[in-house]
Amino acid sequence: EQGVLEPEIPEERIREMYDGDPQSFATIETIRASHILVAVDAKAGGEEKNQAREKAKALRKQILAGGDFAAIAKEQSDCKTAARGGDLGDIKRGFMPAAFDEVAFSLEKDAVSEPVETRFGYHVIKLVDREPARLVPYEEMRDFLEKYLQDEESKKRLAMHVAELRERSEIEILPE
């Protein structure tokens, strides 16, 4: 039965759900970034950390002088993303270590950061693109909300149907 599996949901009810809490339909700010990692153990001594920081600074200098970020990442990065030229893909705020996030999300498009220290070592970050947080319009959410409300309504109808069957049925439990 079409009415049970996909019950008709009035447009006003769908709209009401969206209007009731539009913030729950907001996207999180996302960036696309690449990085070069000069790995150093978090427990390393000062000299080892200093060498890693200096190497990261030198790599940044090469990039600012016109070096190709992806090519340098492929050759020099200690991260598995090196094979992709350091491409980290899309990153939502809060996904990466706090120090990385703070710098990466503050960069302008195409900017290359100073070395950023995390527990993995020193990162040189390039911001490739930015997708600001936004409220997803009703038109883009409507079909999803309708399906959600249909599912809820179907569950409710099924529970009522089962309760009705139980009430009409005589169930006898026999001893074993």
Tab-separated table of N, CA and C in Angstrom:
chain	number	residue	atom	x	y	z
A	1	GLU	N	0.832	-1.197	0.000
A	1	GLU	CA	0.000	0.000	0.000
A	1	GLU	C	0.870	1.251	0.000
A	2	GLN	N	0.651	2.087	-0.986
A	2	GLN	CA	1.464	3.300	-1.123
A	2	GLN	C	1.288	4.231	0.072
A	3	GLY	N	0.080	4.318	0.614
A	3	GLY	CA	-0.195	5.214	1.735
A	3	GLY	C	0.512	4.828	3.017
A	4	VAL	N	0.801	3.535	3.201
A	4	VAL	CA	1.466	3.090	4.422
A	4	VAL	C	2.974	3.323	4.331
A	5	LEU	N	3.567	2.941	3.182
A	5	LEU	CA	5.011	3.056	3.028
A	5	LEU	C	5.471	4.492	2.784
A	6	GLU	N	4.698	5.221	1.981
A	6	GLU	CA	5.044	6.624	1.708
A	6	GLU	C	3.815	7.495	1.931
A	7	PRO	N	3.475	7.708	3.199
A	7	PRO	CA	2.276	8.496	3.485
A	7	PRO	C	2.405	9.920	2.948
A	8	GLU	N	1.276	10.482	2.609
A	8	GLU	CA	1.219	11.868	2.116
A	8	GLU	C	1.543	12.802	3.281
A	9	ILE	N	2.517	13.680	3.088
A	9	ILE	CA	2.889	14.649	4.121
A	9	ILE	C	2.518	16.037	3.601
A	10	PRO	N	1.672	16.748	4.343
A	10	PRO	CA	1.292	18.092	3.878
A	10	PRO	C	2.508	19.034	3.791
A	11	GLU	N	2.515	19.872	2.780
A	11	GLU	CA	3.609	20.823	2.554
A	11	GLU	C	3.863	21.683	3.796
A	12	GLU	N	2.780	22.076	4.474
A	12	GLU	CA	2.922	22.935	5.663
A	12	GLU	C	3.728	22.228	6.752
A	13	ARG	N	3.526	20.911	6.879
A	13	ARG	CA	4.251	20.153	7.913
A	13	ARG	C	5.742	20.079	7.596
A	14	ILE	N	6.064	19.935	6.318
A	14	ILE	CA	7.474	19.897	5.900
A	14	ILE	C	8.108	21.259	6.175
A	15	ARG	N	7.395	22.309	5.778
A	15	ARG	CA	7.896	23.680	5.958
A	15	ARG	C	8.071	23.994	7.455
A	16	GLU	N	7.112	23.531	8.251
A	16	GLU	CA	7.147	23.748	9.695
A	16	GLU	C	8.402	23.124	10.317
A	17	MET	N	8.748	21.935	9.839
A	17	MET	CA	9.938	21.257	10.369
A	17	MET	C	11.192	22.068	10.053
A	18	TYR	N	11.274	22.591	8.837
A	18	TYR	CA	12.431	23.399	8.439
A	18	TYR	C	12.468	24.703	9.236
A	19	ASP	N	11.344	25.399	9.281
A	19	ASP	CA	11.284	26.702	9.960
A	19	ASP	C	11.474	26.585	11.468
A	20	GLY	N	11.157	25.418	12.034
A	20	GLY	CA	11.269	25.209	13.477
A	20	GLY	C	12.699	25.277	13.976
A	21	ASP	N	13.660	24.924	13.123
A	21	ASP	CA	15.063	24.938	13.550
A	21	ASP	C	15.974	25.045	12.326
A	22	PRO	N	15.960	26.166	11.642
A	22	PRO	CA	16.770	26.286	10.422
A	22	PRO	C	18.268	26.110	10.653
A	23	GLN	N	18.759	26.417	11.876
A	23	GLN	CA	20.192	26.271	12.159
A	23	GLN	C	20.659	24.824	12.051
A	24	SER	N	19.737	23.888	12.244
A	24	SER	CA	20.144	22.487	12.140
A	24	SER	C	20.386	22.094	10.678
A	25	PHE	N	20.078	22.998	9.770
A	25	PHE	CA	20.325	22.743	8.346
A	25	PHE	C	21.473	23.607	7.814
A	26	ALA	N	22.341	24.013	8.725
A	26	ALA	CA	23.504	24.812	8.337
A	26	ALA	C	24.679	23.872	8.048
A	27	THR	N	25.497	24.261	7.096
A	27	THR	CA	26.704	23.487	6.811
A	27	THR	C	27.836	24.029	7.678
A	28	ILE	N	28.868	23.238	7.844
A	28	ILE	CA	30.046	23.652	8.609
A	28	ILE	C	31.054	24.241	7.626
A	29	GLU	N	31.753	25.273	8.040
A	29	GLU	CA	32.791	25.860	7.191
A	29	GLU	C	33.794	24.776	6.810
A	30	THR	N	34.116	24.728	5.537
A	30	THR	CA	35.022	23.708	5.009
A	30	THR	C	36.104	24.376	4.181
A	31	ILE	N	37.316	23.836	4.288
A	31	ILE	CA	38.397	24.315	3.421
A	31	ILE	C	38.961	23.132	2.643
A	32	ARG	N	39.614	23.456	1.556
A	32	ARG	CA	40.407	22.465	0.835
A	32	ARG	C	41.841	22.941	1.008
A	33	ALA	N	42.693	22.051	1.505
A	33	ALA	CA	44.065	22.457	1.801
A	33	ALA	C	45.046	21.365	1.402
A	34	SER	N	46.270	21.792	1.220
A	34	SER	CA	47.388	20.870	1.000
A	34	SER	C	48.420	21.180	2.073
A	35	HIS	N	49.277	20.208	2.356
A	35	HIS	CA	50.317	20.484	3.345
A	35	HIS	C	51.566	19.671	3.031
A	36	ILE	N	52.634	20.146	3.610
A	36	ILE	CA	53.908	19.420	3.602
A	36	ILE	C	54.218	19.195	5.071
A	37	LEU	N	54.471	17.945	5.425
A	37	LEU	CA	54.788	17.623	6.810
A	37	LEU	C	56.257	17.269	6.928
A	38	VAL	N	56.925	17.949	7.847
A	38	VAL	CA	58.278	17.560	8.244
A	38	VAL	C	58.080	16.895	9.601
A	39	ALA	N	58.097	15.564	9.575
A	39	ALA	CA	57.773	14.801	10.777
A	39	ALA	C	58.866	14.909	11.825
A	40	VAL	N	58.419	15.013	13.075
A	40	VAL	CA	59.328	14.971	14.218
A	40	VAL	C	58.502	14.472	15.396
A	41	ASP	N	59.079	13.584	16.155
A	41	ASP	CA	58.387	13.007	17.299
A	41	ASP	C	58.099	14.098	18.322
A	42	ALA	N	56.900	14.067	18.878
A	42	ALA	CA	56.498	15.074	19.880
A	42	ALA	C	57.436	15.069	21.089
A	43	LYS	N	58.076	13.917	21.365
A	43	LYS	CA	58.978	13.817	22.511
A	43	LYS	C	60.428	14.120	22.143
A	44	ALA	N	60.654	14.521	20.896
A	44	ALA	CA	62.028	14.793	20.439
A	44	ALA	C	62.622	15.962	21.217
A	45	GLY	N	63.923	16.000	21.252
A	45	GLY	CA	64.630	17.080	21.942
A	45	GLY	C	64.570	18.370	21.142
A	46	GLY	N	65.003	19.439	21.770
A	46	GLY	CA	64.965	20.769	21.166
A	46	GLY	C	65.720	20.876	19.861
A	47	GLU	N	66.881	20.245	19.776
A	47	GLU	CA	67.700	20.333	18.562
A	47	GLU	C	66.999	19.667	17.376
A	48	GLU	N	66.429	18.499	17.622
A	48	GLU	CA	65.722	17.767	16.560
A	48	GLU	C	64.506	18.567	16.067
A	49	LYS	N	63.780	19.146	17.014
A	49	LYS	CA	62.616	19.966	16.655
A	49	LYS	C	63.052	21.200	15.870
A	50	ASN	N	64.132	21.800	16.304
A	50	ASN	CA	64.648	22.996	15.640
A	50	ASN	C	65.038	22.689	14.197
A	51	GLN	N	65.679	21.545	13.978
A	51	GLN	CA	66.070	21.151	12.621
A	51	GLN	C	64.833	20.951	11.735
A	52	ALA	N	63.818	20.314	12.287
A	52	ALA	CA	62.580	20.081	11.531
A	52	ALA	C	61.910	21.411	11.187
A	53	ARG	N	61.861	22.332	12.152
A	53	ARG	CA	61.260	23.650	11.920
A	53	ARG	C	62.020	24.395	10.827
A	54	GLU	N	63.350	24.350	10.893
A	54	GLU	CA	64.177	25.033	9.891
A	54	GLU	C	63.975	24.431	8.496
A	55	LYS	N	63.841	23.118	8.423
A	55	LYS	CA	63.586	22.467	7.133
A	55	LYS	C	62.237	22.931	6.582
A	56	ALA	N	61.211	22.992	7.440
A	56	ALA	CA	59.888	23.443	7.012
A	56	ALA	C	59.950	24.896	6.522
A	57	LYS	N	60.710	25.736	7.225
A	57	LYS	CA	60.870	27.141	6.806
A	57	LYS	C	61.536	27.221	5.435
A	58	ALA	N	62.560	26.389	5.223
A	58	ALA	CA	63.283	26.382	3.941
A	58	ALA	C	62.361	25.931	2.801
A	59	LEU	N	61.516	24.946	3.062
A	59	LEU	CA	60.579	24.479	2.030
A	59	LEU	C	59.569	25.575	1.690
A	60	ARG	N	59.097	26.275	2.714
A	60	ARG	CA	58.155	27.384	2.487
A	60	ARG	C	58.824	28.464	1.636
A	61	LYS	N	60.073	28.740	1.938
A	61	LYS	CA	60.825	29.756	1.197
A	61	LYS	C	60.923	29.377	-0.287
A	62	GLN	N	61.174	28.088	-0.550
A	62	GLN	CA	61.233	27.594	-1.945
A	62	GLN	C	59.907	27.836	-2.657
A	63	ILE	N	58.812	27.572	-1.953
A	63	ILE	CA	57.474	27.737	-2.543
A	63	ILE	C	57.216	29.213	-2.825
A	64	LEU	N	57.524	30.075	-1.861
A	64	LEU	CA	57.295	31.507	-2.045
A	64	LEU	C	58.161	32.085	-3.165
A	65	ALA	N	59.289	31.424	-3.436
A	65	ALA	CA	60.185	31.871	-4.513
A	65	ALA	C	59.731	31.320	-5.873
A	66	GLY	N	58.555	30.645	-5.881
A	66	GLY	CA	58.023	30.153	-7.154
A	66	GLY	C	58.032	28.650	-7.307
A	67	GLY	N	58.502	27.940	-6.295
A	67	GLY	CA	58.508	26.475	-6.361
A	67	GLY	C	57.093	25.921	-6.375
A	68	ASP	N	56.913	24.801	-7.058
A	68	ASP	CA	55.600	24.163	-7.155
A	68	ASP	C	55.288	23.403	-5.856
A	69	PHE	N	54.245	23.825	-5.167
A	69	PHE	CA	53.891	23.240	-3.873
A	69	PHE	C	53.732	21.727	-3.975
A	70	ALA	N	52.943	21.260	-4.957
A	70	ALA	CA	52.667	19.829	-5.102
A	70	ALA	C	53.942	19.030	-5.359
A	71	ALA	N	54.809	19.566	-6.212
A	71	ALA	CA	56.066	18.858	-6.530
A	71	ALA	C	56.961	18.767	-5.300
A	72	ILE	N	57.048	19.860	-4.542
A	72	ILE	CA	57.875	19.873	-3.333
A	72	ILE	C	57.277	18.918	-2.295
A	73	ALA	N	55.939	18.906	-2.194
A	73	ALA	CA	55.274	17.989	-1.253
A	73	ALA	C	55.583	16.541	-1.625
A	74	LYS	N	55.516	16.220	-2.912
A	74	LYS	CA	55.790	14.846	-3.362
A	74	LYS	C	57.200	14.402	-2.966
A	75	GLU	N	58.153	15.325	-3.093
A	75	GLU	CA	59.553	14.991	-2.803
A	75	GLU	C	59.892	15.039	-1.315
A	76	GLN	N	59.287	15.982	-0.585
A	76	GLN	CA	59.766	16.292	0.768
A	76	GLN	C	58.831	15.941	1.926
A	77	SER	N	57.539	15.812	1.653
A	77	SER	CA	56.598	15.617	2.757
A	77	SER	C	56.708	14.221	3.360
A	78	ASP	N	56.593	14.149	4.678
A	78	ASP	CA	56.631	12.880	5.402
A	78	ASP	C	55.227	12.311	5.639
A	79	CYS	N	54.244	12.876	4.986
A	79	CYS	CA	52.863	12.414	5.140
A	79	CYS	C	52.486	11.538	3.950
A	80	LYS	N	51.562	10.619	4.164
A	80	LYS	CA	51.132	9.753	3.057
A	80	LYS	C	50.437	10.553	1.949
A	81	THR	N	50.053	11.811	2.234
A	81	THR	CA	49.441	12.656	1.215
A	81	THR	C	50.478	13.159	0.202
A	82	ALA	N	51.758	12.888	0.459
A	82	ALA	CA	52.831	13.339	-0.441
A	82	ALA	C	52.567	12.877	-1.877
A	83	ALA	N	52.094	11.652	-2.042
A	83	ALA	CA	51.830	11.102	-3.374
A	83	ALA	C	50.792	11.932	-4.130
A	84	ARG	N	49.923	12.614	-3.390
A	84	ARG	CA	48.896	13.476	-4.007
A	84	ARG	C	49.329	14.941	-3.983
A	85	GLY	N	50.593	15.193	-3.834
A	85	GLY	CA	51.074	16.573	-3.786
A	85	GLY	C	50.676	17.283	-2.505
A	86	GLY	N	50.428	16.495	-1.462
A	86	GLY	CA	50.070	17.085	-0.170
A	86	GLY	C	48.593	17.383	-0.007
A	87	ASP	N	47.780	17.026	-1.005
A	87	ASP	CA	46.349	17.337	-0.985
A	87	ASP	C	45.648	16.611	0.158
A	88	LEU	N	45.062	17.383	1.068
A	88	LEU	CA	44.319	16.826	2.198
A	88	LEU	C	42.832	16.706	1.889
A	89	GLY	N	42.414	17.231	0.752
A	89	GLY	CA	40.990	17.205	0.412
A	89	GLY	C	40.224	18.225	1.224
A	90	ASP	N	38.929	17.992	1.353
A	90	ASP	CA	38.066	18.906	2.100
A	90	ASP	C	38.184	18.623	3.592
A	91	ILE	N	38.323	19.677	4.368
A	91	ILE	CA	38.493	19.568	5.812
A	91	ILE	C	37.442	20.433	6.502
A	92	LYS	N	36.708	19.838	7.396
A	92	LYS	CA	35.741	20.607	8.193
A	92	LYS	C	36.449	21.120	9.443
A	93	ARG	N	36.015	22.291	9.891
A	93	ARG	CA	36.613	22.884	11.086
A	93	ARG	C	36.470	21.907	12.254
A	94	GLY	N	37.560	21.716	13.008
A	94	GLY	CA	37.533	20.834	14.161
A	94	GLY	C	38.029	19.428	13.874
A	95	PHE	N	38.301	19.115	12.609
A	95	PHE	CA	38.743	17.765	12.245
A	95	PHE	C	40.239	17.573	12.466
A	96	MET	N	41.027	18.593	12.164
A	96	MET	CA	42.484	18.517	12.289
A	96	MET	C	42.909	18.995	13.688
A	97	PRO	N	44.187	18.782	14.066
A	97	PRO	CA	44.655	19.293	15.371
A	97	PRO	C	44.391	20.801	15.482
A	98	ALA	N	44.137	21.264	16.681
A	98	ALA	CA	43.735	22.661	16.914
A	98	ALA	C	44.698	23.680	16.304
A	99	ALA	N	45.997	23.482	16.465
A	99	ALA	CA	46.975	24.443	15.932
A	99	ALA	C	46.894	24.487	14.409
A	100	PHE	N	46.729	23.336	13.777
A	100	PHE	CA	46.604	23.250	12.317
A	100	PHE	C	45.347	23.995	11.886
A	101	ASP	N	44.220	23.676	12.526
A	101	ASP	CA	42.930	24.305	12.212
A	101	ASP	C	43.012	25.820	12.303
A	102	GLU	N	43.557	26.288	13.401
A	102	GLU	CA	43.622	27.728	13.655
A	102	GLU	C	44.308	28.451	12.503
A	103	VAL	N	45.435	27.920	12.063
A	103	VAL	CA	46.187	28.565	10.982
A	103	VAL	C	45.503	28.337	9.637
A	104	ALA	N	45.147	27.090	9.335
A	104	ALA	CA	44.571	26.773	8.028
A	104	ALA	C	43.307	27.582	7.755
A	105	PHE	N	42.432	27.702	8.756
A	105	PHE	CA	41.172	28.414	8.545
A	105	PHE	C	41.343	29.932	8.533
A	106	SER	N	42.522	30.417	8.927
A	106	SER	CA	42.756	31.866	8.905
A	106	SER	C	43.464	32.314	7.622
A	107	LEU	N	43.932	31.362	6.816
A	107	LEU	CA	44.663	31.713	5.589
A	107	LEU	C	43.746	32.264	4.506
A	108	GLU	N	44.322	33.106	3.661
A	108	GLU	CA	43.628	33.562	2.459
A	108	GLU	C	43.846	32.492	1.394
A	109	LYS	N	42.979	32.460	0.399
A	109	LYS	CA	43.116	31.491	-0.689
A	109	LYS	C	44.497	31.610	-1.339
A	110	ASP	N	45.132	30.472	-1.578
A	110	ASP	CA	46.461	30.346	-2.193
A	110	ASP	C	47.617	30.776	-1.286
A	111	ALA	N	47.332	31.198	-0.063
A	111	ALA	CA	48.404	31.588	0.856
A	111	ALA	C	49.094	30.342	1.411
A	112	VAL	N	50.369	30.502	1.763
A	112	VAL	CA	51.173	29.410	2.320
A	112	VAL	C	51.611	29.841	3.720
A	113	SER	N	51.328	28.990	4.693
A	113	SER	CA	51.579	29.339	6.095
A	113	SER	C	53.042	29.205	6.484
A	114	GLU	N	53.364	29.857	7.585
A	114	GLU	CA	54.619	29.599	8.294
A	114	GLU	C	54.490	28.173	8.840
A	115	PRO	N	55.585	27.536	9.245
A	115	PRO	CA	55.469	26.195	9.824
A	115	PRO	C	54.561	26.187	11.067
A	116	VAL	N	53.693	25.189	11.116
A	116	VAL	CA	52.748	25.028	12.222
A	116	VAL	C	53.101	23.733	12.943
A	117	GLU	N	53.328	23.824	14.255
A	117	GLU	CA	53.703	22.639	15.021
A	117	GLU	C	52.476	21.898	15.540
A	118	THR	N	52.450	20.578	15.303
A	118	THR	CA	51.451	19.695	15.908
A	118	THR	C	52.223	18.506	16.464
A	119	ARG	N	51.528	17.538	17.013
A	119	ARG	CA	52.206	16.357	17.567
A	119	ARG	C	52.878	15.523	16.483
A	120	PHE	N	52.549	15.789	15.203
A	120	PHE	CA	53.141	15.036	14.092
A	120	PHE	C	54.444	15.648	13.595
A	121	GLY	N	54.633	16.925	13.878
A	121	GLY	CA	55.819	17.626	13.401
A	121	GLY	C	55.440	19.032	12.967
A	122	TYR	N	56.071	19.492	11.863
A	122	TYR	CA	55.823	20.846	11.356
A	122	TYR	C	55.155	20.776	9.998
A	123	HIS	N	54.061	21.513	9.863
A	123	HIS	CA	53.286	21.539	8.621
A	123	HIS	C	53.456	22.885	7.942
A	124	VAL	N	53.608	22.862	6.639
A	124	VAL	CA	53.500	24.067	5.825
A	124	VAL	C	52.183	23.859	5.078
A	125	ILE	N	51.240	24.774	5.282
A	125	ILE	CA	49.876	24.600	4.776
A	125	ILE	C	49.589	25.586	3.650
A	126	LYS	N	48.936	25.092	2.621
A	126	LYS	CA	48.464	25.964	1.535
A	126	LYS	C	46.954	25.854	1.469
A	127	LEU	N	46.272	27.003	1.522
A	127	LEU	CA	44.819	27.005	1.393
A	127	LEU	C	44.471	27.025	-0.089
A	128	VAL	N	43.764	26.003	-0.526
A	128	VAL	CA	43.395	25.884	-1.937
A	128	VAL	C	42.038	26.532	-2.192
A	129	ASP	N	41.095	26.301	-1.289
A	129	ASP	CA	39.749	26.859	-1.469
A	129	ASP	C	39.019	26.897	-0.134
A	130	ARG	N	37.926	27.640	-0.090
A	130	ARG	CA	37.142	27.786	1.141
A	130	ARG	C	35.655	27.751	0.794
A	131	GLU	N	34.909	26.996	1.582
A	131	GLU	CA	33.448	26.954	1.459
A	131	GLU	C	32.904	27.425	2.804
A	132	PRO	N	32.419	28.678	2.861
A	132	PRO	CA	31.947	29.186	4.151
A	132	PRO	C	30.718	28.417	4.646
A	133	ALA	N	30.482	28.480	5.944
A	133	ALA	CA	29.272	27.892	6.510
A	133	ALA	C	28.085	28.622	5.888
A	134	ARG	N	27.023	27.877	5.632
A	134	ARG	CA	25.835	28.523	5.067
A	134	ARG	C	24.604	27.764	5.513
A	135	LEU	N	23.493	28.444	5.446
A	135	LEU	CA	22.213	27.831	5.751
A	135	LEU	C	21.724	27.174	4.465
A	136	VAL	N	21.452	25.871	4.509
A	136	VAL	CA	20.971	25.176	3.316
A	136	VAL	C	19.519	25.606	3.089
A	137	PRO	N	19.206	26.143	1.901
A	137	PRO	CA	17.843	26.634	1.643
A	137	PRO	C	16.794	25.524	1.710
A	138	TYR	N	15.571	25.932	2.019
A	138	TYR	CA	14.446	24.997	2.131
A	138	TYR	C	14.331	24.125	0.880
A	139	GLU	N	14.481	24.726	-0.284
A	139	GLU	CA	14.327	24.001	-1.550
A	139	GLU	C	15.280	22.808	-1.640
A	140	GLU	N	16.501	22.966	-1.089
A	140	GLU	CA	17.486	21.878	-1.126
A	140	GLU	C	17.207	20.818	-0.055
A	141	MET	N	16.481	21.185	0.994
A	141	MET	CA	16.205	20.260	2.096
A	141	MET	C	14.835	19.601	1.994
A	142	ARG	N	13.945	20.145	1.173
A	142	ARG	CA	12.547	19.718	1.155
A	142	ARG	C	12.380	18.218	0.969
A	143	ASP	N	12.993	17.631	-0.060
A	143	ASP	CA	12.808	16.200	-0.338
A	143	ASP	C	13.322	15.330	0.803
A	144	PHE	N	14.464	15.717	1.382
A	144	PHE	CA	15.016	14.978	2.515
A	144	PHE	C	14.045	15.015	3.695
A	145	LEU	N	13.506	16.206	3.993
A	145	LEU	CA	12.578	16.352	5.119
A	145	LEU	C	11.291	15.570	4.879
A	146	GLU	N	10.807	15.607	3.647
A	146	GLU	CA	9.584	14.858	3.329
A	146	GLU	C	9.809	13.362	3.571
A	147	LYS	N	10.932	12.835	3.100
A	147	LYS	CA	11.243	11.412	3.277
A	147	LYS	C	11.365	11.083	4.769
A	148	TYR	N	12.023	11.953	5.520
A	148	TYR	CA	12.168	11.746	6.964
A	148	TYR	C	10.790	11.676	7.633
A	149	LEU	N	9.915	12.622	7.299
A	149	LEU	CA	8.574	12.654	7.898
A	149	LEU	C	7.741	11.450	7.447
A	150	GLN	N	7.923	11.017	6.203
A	150	GLN	CA	7.227	9.819	5.723
A	150	GLN	C	7.670	8.594	6.528
A	151	ASP	N	8.974	8.473	6.755
A	151	ASP	CA	9.495	7.346	7.534
A	151	ASP	C	8.917	7.351	8.952
A	152	GLU	N	8.897	8.537	9.576
A	152	GLU	CA	8.351	8.659	10.928
A	152	GLU	C	6.875	8.269	10.957
A	153	GLU	N	6.130	8.765	9.995
A	153	GLU	CA	4.692	8.478	9.910
A	153	GLU	C	4.453	6.991	9.674
A	154	SER	N	5.267	6.363	8.818
A	154	SER	CA	5.137	4.920	8.544
A	154	SER	C	5.385	4.108	9.809
A	155	LYS	N	6.417	4.492	10.570
A	155	LYS	CA	6.714	3.781	11.827
A	155	LYS	C	5.540	3.899	12.803
A	156	LYS	N	4.977	5.104	12.894
A	156	LYS	CA	3.861	5.358	13.795
A	156	LYS	C	2.654	4.505	13.380
A	157	ARG	N	2.362	4.485	12.073
A	157	ARG	CA	1.221	3.704	11.574
A	157	ARG	C	1.430	2.210	11.800
A	158	LEU	N	2.653	1.748	11.599
A	158	LEU	CA	2.952	0.332	11.810
A	158	LEU	C	2.767	-0.038	13.284
A	159	ALA	N	3.254	0.803	14.180
A	159	ALA	CA	3.108	0.551	15.621
A	159	ALA	C	1.629	0.517	16.013
A	160	MET	N	0.833	1.433	15.447
A	160	MET	CA	-0.601	1.452	15.737
A	160	MET	C	-1.262	0.187	15.200
A	161	HIS	N	-0.856	-0.254	14.023
A	161	HIS	CA	-1.422	-1.448	13.397
A	161	HIS	C	-1.099	-2.686	14.245
A	162	VAL	N	0.143	-2.799	14.704
A	162	VAL	CA	0.549	-3.932	15.545
A	162	VAL	C	-0.239	-3.923	16.856
A	163	ALA	N	-0.396	-2.763	17.466
A	163	ALA	CA	-1.158	-2.648	18.714
A	163	ALA	C	-2.604	-3.068	18.494
A	164	GLU	N	-3.166	-2.664	17.368
A	164	GLU	CA	-4.543	-3.018	17.014
A	164	GLU	C	-4.683	-4.533	16.828
A	165	LEU	N	-3.715	-5.145	16.155
A	165	LEU	CA	-3.744	-6.596	15.946
A	165	LEU	C	-3.640	-7.338	17.278
A	166	ARG	N	-2.794	-6.850	18.162
A	166	ARG	CA	-2.640	-7.486	19.478
A	166	ARG	C	-3.961	-7.427	20.261
A	167	GLU	N	-4.608	-6.275	20.180
A	167	GLU	CA	-5.850	-6.087	20.908
A	167	GLU	C	-6.949	-7.015	20.382
A	168	ARG	N	-6.990	-7.224	19.094
A	168	ARG	CA	-8.013	-8.060	18.464
A	168	ARG	C	-7.688	-9.548	18.556
A	169	SER	N	-6.444	-9.872	18.851
A	169	SER	CA	-6.020	-11.272	18.862
A	169	SER	C	-6.117	-11.867	20.249
A	170	GLU	N	-6.382	-13.169	20.263
A	170	GLU	CA	-6.332	-13.886	21.522
A	170	GLU	C	-5.042	-14.685	21.507
A	171	ILE	N	-4.132	-14.309	22.364
A	171	ILE	CA	-2.835	-14.995	22.399
A	171	ILE	C	-2.804	-15.859	23.651
A	172	GLU	N	-2.543	-17.128	23.418
A	172	GLU	CA	-2.471	-18.064	24.534
A	172	GLU	C	-1.040	-18.564	24.620
A	173	ILE	N	-0.475	-18.428	25.807
A	173	ILE	CA	0.897	-18.911	26.011
A	173	ILE	C	0.785	-20.260	26.705
A	174	LEU	N	1.263	-21.276	26.037
A	174	LEU	CA	1.190	-22.645	26.559
A	174	LEU	C	2.428	-22.974	27.379
A	175	PRO	N	2.245	-23.723	28.457
A	175	PRO	CA	3.431	-24.129	29.228
A	175	PRO	C	4.262	-25.139	28.434
A	176	GLU	N	5.530	-25.151	28.651
A	176	GLU	CA	6.418	-26.073	27.913
A	176	GLU	C	6.334	-27.467	28.431
